[in-house]
């Protein structure tokens, strides 16, 4: 079975871009990914394309993938759309890996795109809500901030954590995002700012919630049989794991953990042949601050109930033992749904190839990305390995 390698990755800035379309954003991300391969790869080399998008606002729901890939010169190849809510981009990468490891393709484009800021708040809430449980959550008026607030309430009640710990997540990720020129909310904030912000859904306040963003990201993957034709930077997809969970909270056994993340993480670690302690950094799905704390535990960074301690002790800071969300995460970098998972892969690729600029870590070998759909209905985890020392 051939290994899958990331040979290039690029993204647009995430933010609000009223003059852009989903096609122009995707084109910008694609061109950035191709440019990162030093000009040795072009559209004619690509055997297949997979595009992650929720299709917010009803954009080309029938043919989303061909609608954007035709604009970058991809014709007469398989082009598929993946829709798995906020995990669409991560699952697009997973499908690209499957195409390569099955031997059906040598070079695959995995992309993601979303335009979210050209609609009213009420309309946006509708399109976000379709990723949750319909009858007992969305149609009864529950928003995703309300769903994650329930999870936060349960966590704070069960463990030694406080609302201030939620604010610490925001402070850390904004500090990282302030160093990322592609971040939607690229500014730092104080603990006081993040603690005293207006309430959105108690105990979550404004600084505990990610923004809705426009943006696109693209990842180019190649088989081990051809990777040397494109790059000497051998960033291998060492492990992949994915799992599903009950979509609605009311049907779950626990509000203080996401079983899909736990199972996806276990599968990815086993495939990569490593343990959580071997990781050098991680990009986790922090759509709300509580989601990052849950990810620490679900992915084995610490035991249940110890996430707040990990955060307080600086373990997940850029100079800690396991930096988390060096990009700024969804909280600061932004959350254009379909592009979020592929955007996480861009940050991981940049870190592993020494291209992360002011955010660059000291010679990492293993990085993890964790992309969650809805409130945990679907999760995909990738582990990347830098095989060749720089």
mmCIF file of N, CA and C in Angstrom, residues 156 160-170 191 208 289 293 308-309 311-312:
data_model
loop_
_atom_site.group_PDB
_atom_site.id
_atom_site.type_symbol
_atom_site.label_atom_id
_atom_site.label_comp_id
_atom_site.label_asym_id
_atom_site.label_seq_id
_atom_site.Cartn_x
_atom_site.Cartn_y
_atom_site.Cartn_z
ATOM 1 N N UNK A 156 -17.859 22.009 33.831
ATOM 2 C CA UNK A 156 -17.510 22.843 34.983
ATOM 3 C C UNK A 156 -18.112 22.290 36.275
ATOM 4 N N UNK A 160 -12.719 20.202 38.240
ATOM 5 C CA UNK A 160 -12.120 21.383 38.857
ATOM 6 C C UNK A 160 -11.707 22.371 37.775
ATOM 7 N N UNK A 161 -12.692 22.986 37.174
ATOM 8 C CA UNK A 161 -12.460 23.985 36.135
ATOM 9 C C UNK A 161 -13.454 25.116 36.333
ATOM 10 N N UNK A 162 -13.099 26.300 35.844
ATOM 11 C CA UNK A 162 -13.925 27.488 36.041
ATOM 12 C C UNK A 162 -14.126 28.212 34.711
ATOM 13 N N UNK A 163 -15.082 29.137 34.641
ATOM 14 C CA UNK A 163 -15.223 29.937 33.421
ATOM 15 C C UNK A 163 -13.948 30.671 33.044
ATOM 16 N N UNK A 164 -13.118 30.991 34.022
ATOM 17 C CA UNK A 164 -11.851 31.660 33.716
ATOM 18 C C UNK A 164 -10.934 30.761 32.885
ATOM 19 N N UNK A 165 -11.048 29.446 33.059
ATOM 20 C CA UNK A 165 -10.251 28.532 32.240
ATOM 21 C C UNK A 165 -10.705 28.585 30.781
ATOM 22 N N UNK A 166 -11.986 28.774 30.556
ATOM 23 C CA UNK A 166 -12.460 28.961 29.185
ATOM 24 C C UNK A 166 -11.825 30.211 28.580
ATOM 25 N N UNK A 167 -11.702 31.241 29.381
ATOM 26 C CA UNK A 167 -11.083 32.484 28.919
ATOM 27 C C UNK A 167 -9.602 32.299 28.642
ATOM 28 N N UNK A 168 -8.947 31.423 29.393
ATOM 29 C CA UNK A 168 -7.522 31.164 29.144
ATOM 30 C C UNK A 168 -7.303 30.544 27.768
ATOM 31 N N UNK A 169 -8.245 29.729 27.323
ATOM 32 C CA UNK A 169 -8.160 29.190 25.967
ATOM 33 C C UNK A 169 -8.161 30.334 24.964
ATOM 34 N N UNK A 170 -9.068 31.279 25.145
ATOM 35 C CA UNK A 170 -9.166 32.413 24.228
ATOM 36 C C UNK A 170 -7.887 33.249 24.239
ATOM 37 N N UNK A 191 -6.751 38.427 29.797
ATOM 38 C CA UNK A 191 -7.649 37.542 30.525
ATOM 39 C C UNK A 191 -8.876 38.313 30.994
ATOM 40 N N UNK A 208 -15.420 33.263 24.075
ATOM 41 C CA UNK A 208 -15.353 31.798 24.102
ATOM 42 C C UNK A 208 -15.881 31.183 22.817
ATOM 43 N N UNK A 289 -14.570 27.505 23.369
ATOM 44 C CA UNK A 289 -13.432 27.259 24.257
ATOM 45 C C UNK A 289 -13.528 25.906 24.949
ATOM 46 N N UNK A 293 -10.801 22.222 25.562
ATOM 47 C CA UNK A 293 -10.547 21.473 26.788
ATOM 48 C C UNK A 293 -10.968 20.017 26.625
ATOM 49 N N UNK A 308 -7.923 21.645 32.359
ATOM 50 C CA UNK A 308 -7.689 22.998 32.867
ATOM 51 C C UNK A 308 -6.293 23.117 33.471
ATOM 52 N N UNK A 309 -5.847 22.074 34.154
ATOM 53 C CA UNK A 309 -4.495 22.082 34.735
ATOM 54 C C UNK A 309 -3.450 22.152 33.633
ATOM 55 N N UNK A 311 -3.732 23.467 30.749
ATOM 56 C CA UNK A 311 -3.762 24.818 30.208
ATOM 57 C C UNK A 311 -3.100 25.805 31.162
ATOM 58 N N UNK A 312 -3.462 25.753 32.441
ATOM 59 C CA UNK A 312 -2.911 26.682 33.427
ATOM 60 C C UNK A 312 -1.401 26.564 33.546
#
